[in-house]
XYZ file of C-alpha atoms in Angstrom:
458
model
C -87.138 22.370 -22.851
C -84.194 24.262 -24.985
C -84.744 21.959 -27.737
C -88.938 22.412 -27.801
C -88.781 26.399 -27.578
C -86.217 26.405 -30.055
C -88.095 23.986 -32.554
C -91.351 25.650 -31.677
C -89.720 28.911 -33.921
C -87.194 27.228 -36.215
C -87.937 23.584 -37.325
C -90.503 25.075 -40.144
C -87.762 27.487 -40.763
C -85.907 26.603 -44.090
C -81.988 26.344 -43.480
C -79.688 28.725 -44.463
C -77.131 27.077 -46.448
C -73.595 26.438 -44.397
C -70.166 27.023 -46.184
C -68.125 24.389 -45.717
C -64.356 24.176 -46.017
C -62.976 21.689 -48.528
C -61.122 19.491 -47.495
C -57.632 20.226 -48.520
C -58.662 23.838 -46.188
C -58.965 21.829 -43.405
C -55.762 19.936 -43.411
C -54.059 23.164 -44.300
C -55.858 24.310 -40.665
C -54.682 20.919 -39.251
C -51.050 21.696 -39.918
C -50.792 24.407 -37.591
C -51.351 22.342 -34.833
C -48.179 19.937 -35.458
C -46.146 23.347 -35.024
C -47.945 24.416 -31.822
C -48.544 21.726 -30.512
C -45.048 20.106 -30.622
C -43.397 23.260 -28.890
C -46.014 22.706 -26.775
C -45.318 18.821 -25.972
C -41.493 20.086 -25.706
C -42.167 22.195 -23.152
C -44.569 19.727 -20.834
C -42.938 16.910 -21.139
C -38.962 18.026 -21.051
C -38.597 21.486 -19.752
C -39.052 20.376 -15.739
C -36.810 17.639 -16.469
C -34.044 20.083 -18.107
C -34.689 22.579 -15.476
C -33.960 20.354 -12.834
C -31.006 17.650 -13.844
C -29.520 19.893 -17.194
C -29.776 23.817 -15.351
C -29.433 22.416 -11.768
C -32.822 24.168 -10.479
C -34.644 22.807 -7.411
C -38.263 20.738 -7.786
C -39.905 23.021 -5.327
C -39.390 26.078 -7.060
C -39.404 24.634 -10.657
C -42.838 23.570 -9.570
C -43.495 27.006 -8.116
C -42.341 28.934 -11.298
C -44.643 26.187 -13.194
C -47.931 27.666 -11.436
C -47.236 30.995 -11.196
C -46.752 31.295 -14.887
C -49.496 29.556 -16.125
C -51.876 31.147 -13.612
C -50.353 34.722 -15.399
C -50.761 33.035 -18.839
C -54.275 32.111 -17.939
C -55.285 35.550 -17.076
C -53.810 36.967 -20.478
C -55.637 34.527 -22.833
C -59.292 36.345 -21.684
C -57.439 39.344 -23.086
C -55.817 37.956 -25.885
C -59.160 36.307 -26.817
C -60.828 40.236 -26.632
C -57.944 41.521 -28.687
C -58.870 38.508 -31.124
C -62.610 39.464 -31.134
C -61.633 43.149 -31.922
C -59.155 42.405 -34.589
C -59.992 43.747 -37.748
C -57.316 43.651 -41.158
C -57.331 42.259 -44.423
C -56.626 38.635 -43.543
C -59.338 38.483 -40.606
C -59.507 38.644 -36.985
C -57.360 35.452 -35.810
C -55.094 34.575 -39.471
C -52.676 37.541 -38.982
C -51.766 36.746 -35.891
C -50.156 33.490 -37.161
C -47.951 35.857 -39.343
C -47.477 38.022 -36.833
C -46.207 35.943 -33.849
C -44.934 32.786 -34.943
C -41.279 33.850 -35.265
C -41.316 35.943 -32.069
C -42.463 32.620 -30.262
C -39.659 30.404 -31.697
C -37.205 32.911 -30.847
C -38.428 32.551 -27.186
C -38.231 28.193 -27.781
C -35.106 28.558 -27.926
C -34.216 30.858 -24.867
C -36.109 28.617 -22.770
C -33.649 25.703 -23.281
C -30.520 28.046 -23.331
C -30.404 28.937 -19.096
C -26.579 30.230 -18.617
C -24.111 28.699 -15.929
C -24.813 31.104 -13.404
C -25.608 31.368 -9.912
C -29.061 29.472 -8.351
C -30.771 33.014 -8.417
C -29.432 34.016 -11.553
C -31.036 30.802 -13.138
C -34.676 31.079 -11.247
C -34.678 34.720 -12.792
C -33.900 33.898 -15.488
C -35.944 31.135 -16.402
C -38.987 33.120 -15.102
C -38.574 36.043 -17.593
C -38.294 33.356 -20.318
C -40.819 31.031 -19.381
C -43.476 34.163 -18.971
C -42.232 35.549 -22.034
C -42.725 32.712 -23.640
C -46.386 31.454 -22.430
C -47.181 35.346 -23.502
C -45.828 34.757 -27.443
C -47.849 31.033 -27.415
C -50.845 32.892 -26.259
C -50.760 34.930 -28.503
C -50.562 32.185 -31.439
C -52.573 29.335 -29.774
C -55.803 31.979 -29.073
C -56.197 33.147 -33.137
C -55.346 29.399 -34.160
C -58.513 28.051 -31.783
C -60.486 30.843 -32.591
C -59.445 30.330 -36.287
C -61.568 26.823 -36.041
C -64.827 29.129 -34.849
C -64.558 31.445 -37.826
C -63.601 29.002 -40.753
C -67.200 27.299 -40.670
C -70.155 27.085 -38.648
C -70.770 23.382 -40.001
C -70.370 21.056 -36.689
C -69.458 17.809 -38.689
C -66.541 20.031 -40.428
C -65.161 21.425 -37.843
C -65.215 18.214 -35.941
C -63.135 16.519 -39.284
C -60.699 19.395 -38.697
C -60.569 18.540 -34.966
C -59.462 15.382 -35.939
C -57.025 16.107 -38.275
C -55.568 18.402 -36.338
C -55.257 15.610 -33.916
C -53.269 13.875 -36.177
C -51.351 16.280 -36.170
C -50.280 16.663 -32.789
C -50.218 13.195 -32.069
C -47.498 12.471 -35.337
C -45.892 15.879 -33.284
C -46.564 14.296 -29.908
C -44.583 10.606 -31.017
C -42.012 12.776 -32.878
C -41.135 14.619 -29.723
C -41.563 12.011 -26.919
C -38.909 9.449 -28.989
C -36.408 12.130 -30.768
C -35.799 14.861 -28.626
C -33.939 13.520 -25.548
C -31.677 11.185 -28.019
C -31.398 14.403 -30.407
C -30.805 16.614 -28.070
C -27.944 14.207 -26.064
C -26.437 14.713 -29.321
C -26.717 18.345 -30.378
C -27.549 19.772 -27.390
C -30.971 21.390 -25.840
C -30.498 25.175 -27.554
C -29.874 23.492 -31.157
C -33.191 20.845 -30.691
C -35.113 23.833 -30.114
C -34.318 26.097 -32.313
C -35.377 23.268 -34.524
C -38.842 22.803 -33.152
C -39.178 26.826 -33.872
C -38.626 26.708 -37.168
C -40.759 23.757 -37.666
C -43.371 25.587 -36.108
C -42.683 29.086 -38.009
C -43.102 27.178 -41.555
C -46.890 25.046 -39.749
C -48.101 28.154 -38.900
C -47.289 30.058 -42.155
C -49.344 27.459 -44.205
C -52.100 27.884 -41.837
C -52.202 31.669 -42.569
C -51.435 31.184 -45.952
C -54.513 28.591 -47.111
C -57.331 28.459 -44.611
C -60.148 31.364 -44.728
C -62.357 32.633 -42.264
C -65.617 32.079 -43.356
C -67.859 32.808 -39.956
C -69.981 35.522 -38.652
C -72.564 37.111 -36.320
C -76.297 36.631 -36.422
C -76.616 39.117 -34.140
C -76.728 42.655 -34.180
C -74.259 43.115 -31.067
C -70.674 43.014 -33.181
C -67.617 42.089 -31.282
C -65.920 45.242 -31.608
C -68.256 47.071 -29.976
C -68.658 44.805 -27.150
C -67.286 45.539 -23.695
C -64.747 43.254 -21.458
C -67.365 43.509 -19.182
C -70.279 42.758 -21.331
C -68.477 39.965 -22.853
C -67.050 38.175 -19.655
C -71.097 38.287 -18.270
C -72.001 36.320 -21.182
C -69.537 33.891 -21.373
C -70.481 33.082 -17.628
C -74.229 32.850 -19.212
C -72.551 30.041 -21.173
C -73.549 26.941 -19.393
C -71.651 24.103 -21.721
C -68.746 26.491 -22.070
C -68.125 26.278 -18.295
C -68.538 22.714 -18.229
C -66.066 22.238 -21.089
C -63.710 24.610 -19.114
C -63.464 22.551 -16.327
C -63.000 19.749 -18.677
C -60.170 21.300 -20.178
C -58.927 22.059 -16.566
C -58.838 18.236 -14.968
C -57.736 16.277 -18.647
C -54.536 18.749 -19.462
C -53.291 18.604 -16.013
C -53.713 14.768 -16.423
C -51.450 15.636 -20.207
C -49.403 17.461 -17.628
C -48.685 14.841 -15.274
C -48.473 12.008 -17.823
C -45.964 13.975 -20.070
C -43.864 15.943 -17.345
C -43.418 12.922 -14.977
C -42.321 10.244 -17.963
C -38.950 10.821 -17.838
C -39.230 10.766 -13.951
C -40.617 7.026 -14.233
C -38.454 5.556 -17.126
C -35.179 7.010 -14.689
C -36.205 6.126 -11.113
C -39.131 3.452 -11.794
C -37.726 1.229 -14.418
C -34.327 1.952 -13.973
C -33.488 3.225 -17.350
C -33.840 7.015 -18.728
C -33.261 5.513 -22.434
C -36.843 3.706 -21.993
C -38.507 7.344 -22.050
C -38.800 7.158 -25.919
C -40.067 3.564 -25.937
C -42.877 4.510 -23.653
C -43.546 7.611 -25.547
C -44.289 5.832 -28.722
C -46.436 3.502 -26.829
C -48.406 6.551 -25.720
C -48.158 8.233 -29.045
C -48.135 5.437 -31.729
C -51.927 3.461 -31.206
C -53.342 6.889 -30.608
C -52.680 7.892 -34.279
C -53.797 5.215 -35.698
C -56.835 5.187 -33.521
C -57.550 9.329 -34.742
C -58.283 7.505 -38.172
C -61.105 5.430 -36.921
C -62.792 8.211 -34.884
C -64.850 10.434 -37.753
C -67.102 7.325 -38.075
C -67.809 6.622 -34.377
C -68.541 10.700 -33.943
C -70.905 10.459 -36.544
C -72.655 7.710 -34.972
C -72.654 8.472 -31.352
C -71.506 12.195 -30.695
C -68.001 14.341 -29.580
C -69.405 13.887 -25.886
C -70.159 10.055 -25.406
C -66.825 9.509 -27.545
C -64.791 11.516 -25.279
C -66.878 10.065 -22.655
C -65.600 6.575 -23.455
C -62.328 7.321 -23.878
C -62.023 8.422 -19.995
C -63.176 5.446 -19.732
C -60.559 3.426 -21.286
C -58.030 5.687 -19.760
C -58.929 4.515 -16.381
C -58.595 1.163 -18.050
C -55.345 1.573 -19.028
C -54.228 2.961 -15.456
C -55.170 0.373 -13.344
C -53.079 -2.025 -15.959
C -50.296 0.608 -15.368
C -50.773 -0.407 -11.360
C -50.687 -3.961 -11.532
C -46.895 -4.259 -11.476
C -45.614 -0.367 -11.976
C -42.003 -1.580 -11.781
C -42.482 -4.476 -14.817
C -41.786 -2.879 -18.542
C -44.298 -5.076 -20.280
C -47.441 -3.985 -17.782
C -46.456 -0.717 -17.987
C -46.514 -0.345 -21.982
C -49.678 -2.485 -22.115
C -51.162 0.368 -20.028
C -49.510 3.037 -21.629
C -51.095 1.801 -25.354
C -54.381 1.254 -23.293
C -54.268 4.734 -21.650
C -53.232 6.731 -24.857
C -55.965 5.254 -26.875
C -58.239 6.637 -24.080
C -56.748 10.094 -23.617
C -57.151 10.352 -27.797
C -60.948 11.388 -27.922
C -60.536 14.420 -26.432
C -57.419 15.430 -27.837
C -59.005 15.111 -31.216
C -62.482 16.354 -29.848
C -61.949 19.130 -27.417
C -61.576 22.174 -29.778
C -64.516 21.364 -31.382
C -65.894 20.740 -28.448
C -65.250 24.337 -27.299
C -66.524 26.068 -30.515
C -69.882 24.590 -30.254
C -70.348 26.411 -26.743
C -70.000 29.507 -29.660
C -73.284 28.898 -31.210
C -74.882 28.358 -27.930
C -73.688 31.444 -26.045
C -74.848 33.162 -28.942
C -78.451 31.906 -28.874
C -78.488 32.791 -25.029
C -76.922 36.501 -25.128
C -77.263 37.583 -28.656
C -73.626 37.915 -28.605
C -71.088 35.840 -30.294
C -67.378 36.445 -28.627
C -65.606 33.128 -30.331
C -61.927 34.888 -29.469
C -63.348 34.710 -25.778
C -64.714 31.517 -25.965
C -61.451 29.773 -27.143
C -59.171 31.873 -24.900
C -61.556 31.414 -21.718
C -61.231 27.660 -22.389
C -57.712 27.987 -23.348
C -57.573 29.544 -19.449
C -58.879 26.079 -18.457
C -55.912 24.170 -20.647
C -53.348 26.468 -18.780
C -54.284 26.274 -15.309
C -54.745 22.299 -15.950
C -51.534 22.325 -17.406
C -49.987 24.720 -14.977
C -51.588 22.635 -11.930
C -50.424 19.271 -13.552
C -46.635 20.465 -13.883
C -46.848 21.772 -10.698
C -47.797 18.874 -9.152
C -44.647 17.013 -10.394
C -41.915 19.620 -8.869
C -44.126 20.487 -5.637
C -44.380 16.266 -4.823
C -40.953 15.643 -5.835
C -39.737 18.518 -3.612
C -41.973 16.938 -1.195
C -40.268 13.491 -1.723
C -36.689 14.979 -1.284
C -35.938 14.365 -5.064
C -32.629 15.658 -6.135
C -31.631 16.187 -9.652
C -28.505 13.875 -10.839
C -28.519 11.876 -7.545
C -26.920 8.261 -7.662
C -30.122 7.023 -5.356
C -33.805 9.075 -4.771
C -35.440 8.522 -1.233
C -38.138 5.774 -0.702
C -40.886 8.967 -0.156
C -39.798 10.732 -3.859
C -40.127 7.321 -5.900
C -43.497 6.810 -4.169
C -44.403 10.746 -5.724
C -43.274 9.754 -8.843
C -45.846 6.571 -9.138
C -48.382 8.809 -7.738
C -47.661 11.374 -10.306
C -48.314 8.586 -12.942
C -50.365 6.195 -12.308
C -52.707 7.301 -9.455
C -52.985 10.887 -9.893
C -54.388 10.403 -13.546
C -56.885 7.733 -12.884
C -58.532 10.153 -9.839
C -58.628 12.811 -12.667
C -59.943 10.751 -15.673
C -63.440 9.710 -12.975
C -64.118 13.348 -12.936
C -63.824 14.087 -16.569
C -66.730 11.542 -16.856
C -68.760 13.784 -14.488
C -68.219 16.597 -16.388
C -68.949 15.140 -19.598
C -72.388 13.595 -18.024
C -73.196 17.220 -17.948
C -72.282 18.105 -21.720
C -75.578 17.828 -23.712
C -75.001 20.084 -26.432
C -74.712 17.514 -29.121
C -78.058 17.226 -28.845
C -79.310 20.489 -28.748
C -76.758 21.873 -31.647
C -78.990 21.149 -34.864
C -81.936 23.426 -33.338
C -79.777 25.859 -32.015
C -78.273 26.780 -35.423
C -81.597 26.699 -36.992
C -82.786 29.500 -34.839
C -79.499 31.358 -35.499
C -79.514 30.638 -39.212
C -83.247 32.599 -38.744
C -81.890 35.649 -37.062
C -79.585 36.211 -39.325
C -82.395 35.971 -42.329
C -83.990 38.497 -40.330
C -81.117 40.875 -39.689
């Protein structure tokens, strides 16, 4: 019905001709993510673990602290997304705020992993003003660099190339973190590994700012600074795809979650041997990039959806390998190569996935927010993310785990192959529902034809 009404005033319509970035633009765009996205990887997959047997902190409330602060962090990105959507300077709405909080938010890396021998009160307190203070500074980087994707090109096939290669990106950052940083940091120590990670993400971001330009704008006549909170929250709840896409976000980064945060948990107390964490995290990491250089093609061919689609698919695949023999290395890297090639689609898909909800919402409200877009999705990656580290501490406090123990009880080793085997696989079936529901590949080409004709108008 979308598609008819819309052709029925735009398919005679003759396009408007679509900047696109070159290609060296969108690497330079790509680069950013290996900075966030790392810190980001740090923090999921080793900061319960160093709360818990390096600070000394209880599961429970390392769990707790998890989903409180994300919940907070989820609230600020709507704001941080308005803030985007008002920004107005020289370099844009979303580049300066690369400049501007990059260093802040390495600074704050580094006090994360620095939690002083104190008393058990001293250390929850602490690491709560630190972990906030921290999820506030990434906000306020990760919002402009997803909204930067929105605003560099309204060209779906280019942003979905810059997708990808910022997928490389953060899977070459993913494998760099899962296999260096626990033997780097057993020998410089956790404050020294991340202040390294800061600076590597400092210099990403910088290049980001420095090359990519932001190309994007309104077809309508409502302009984002004059829009209201209020006006602007009631149309991105208009915004049919970008609730579905939400919710995506929601179930597959609290599966990232629990497949990063409870790795260490397994390689330790499943099979038997801590020092087989960055083994299994280049069997994640390593087929996945390869596999990111194969995707552009199979995009092109069949869509962002029924790729990401598939690879849910395969990720189920690769779980049920996982749960064959969960206490056998061999089974459990099989599944873990198997699993990450599945979990890939939508690493490399999902932002672009999210910015073509822009164009859509636009169409439906006249109003194009993509700061509020990104940051009400990024809401979605937060509270999946929040939920999925929670999980780990709140079933391991469950289980009677206890950080640095000779021997874990029979209930806390169960947890941890919940936590990463069956946990996941329950998750992956409903990111196939959701996707079922995602149809705007489809209904994108006739969409920005009747844009492209409002703005000839206007």
């Amino acid at each position: 019905m979308l598609a008819k009404k819309l052709n029925d005033n735009a398919v005679l319509q003759k396009p408007i001709e679509i900047e696109k970035p070159r290609k060296q633009e969108m690497w330079a765009y790509a680069l950013g993510s290996f900075g966030i996205f790392s810190v980001w990887t740090l923090i999921g997959a080793f900061l319960t673990f160093y709360y818990t047997d390096v600070a000394g902190l209880a599961a429970g409330a390392v769990g707790t602290l998890m989903l409180i602060a994300r919940l907070f962090d989820g609230v600020t990105d709507l704001g941080m997304g308005s803030v985007v959507d008002r920004t107005k300077s020289k370099h844009g709405k979303a580049r300066p705020w690369l400049l501007w909080m990059s260093f802040p938010l390495a600074i704050t890396t580094v006090l994360l992993f620095s939690v002083p021998d104190i008393s058990s009160n001293g250390k929850i307190v602490y690491a709560y003003i630190t972990y906030i203070l921290f999820i506030l500074l990434y906000t306020a980087v990760s919002i402009p660099y997803k909204t930067l994707l929105g605003v560099m090109t309204q060209h779906q096939h280019s942003r979905s190339l810059s997708n990808i290669y910022s997928a490389i990106f953060i899977m070459v950052g993913t494998m760099i973190v899962m296999t260096l940083t626990q033997p780097v940091a057993a020998s410089l120590g956790w404050t020294a590994l991340a202040a390294i990670y800061g600076f590597i993400t400092v210099l990403c971001l910088f290049i980001t700012f420095r090359f990519v330009k932001e190309r994007a704008v309104s077809a309508s006549v409502h302009h984002e600074e004059n829009l209201g909170i209020k006006k602007s929250l009631k149309s991105l709840f208009n915004n049919k795809y970008w609730i579905i896409v939400t919710a995506f976000c929601v179930t597959f980064y609290a599966t990232i979650g629990l497949t990063q945060g409870a790795g260490l948990y397994y390689a330790a107390w499943i099979l038997g041997d801590i020092n087989l964490f960055p083994i299994i995290g280049l069997a994640l990491s390593g087929p996945m990039i390869i596999g990111l250089f194969f995707i552009g093609p199979l995009v092109a061919k069949i869509g962002k959806r029924n790729v990401a689609m598939l690879g849910a698919a395969v990720f189920i695949v690769g779980q049920i390998v996982k749960g064959i023999d969960p206490t056998n290395l061999t089974t459990f890297l099989i599944g873990t190569v198997i699993a990450g090639l599945g979990a890939m689609p939508a690493i490399a898909l999902v932002f672009a996935m999210i910015n073509d909800t822009i164009e859509y919402g636009e169409y439906k409200t006249g109003m194009r927010t993509e700061g509020l877009v990104n940051s009400g999705a990024s809401f979605g990656i937060k509270i999946g993310t929040g939920i999925g580290l929670a999980l780990i501490g709140w079933l391991l406090g469950i289980g009677g785990y206890l950080g640095g123990a000779a021997e874990q009880p029979t209930l806390a080793i169960n947890m941890i192959l919940a936590l990463n085997i069956y946990i996941p696989l329950a998750l992956a079936v409903v990111q196939i529902i959701l996707l079922l529901m995602f149809k705007i590949d489809k209904e994108y080409p006739t969409i920005l034809a009747e844009l492209q004709k409002r703005k000839s108008v206007n």
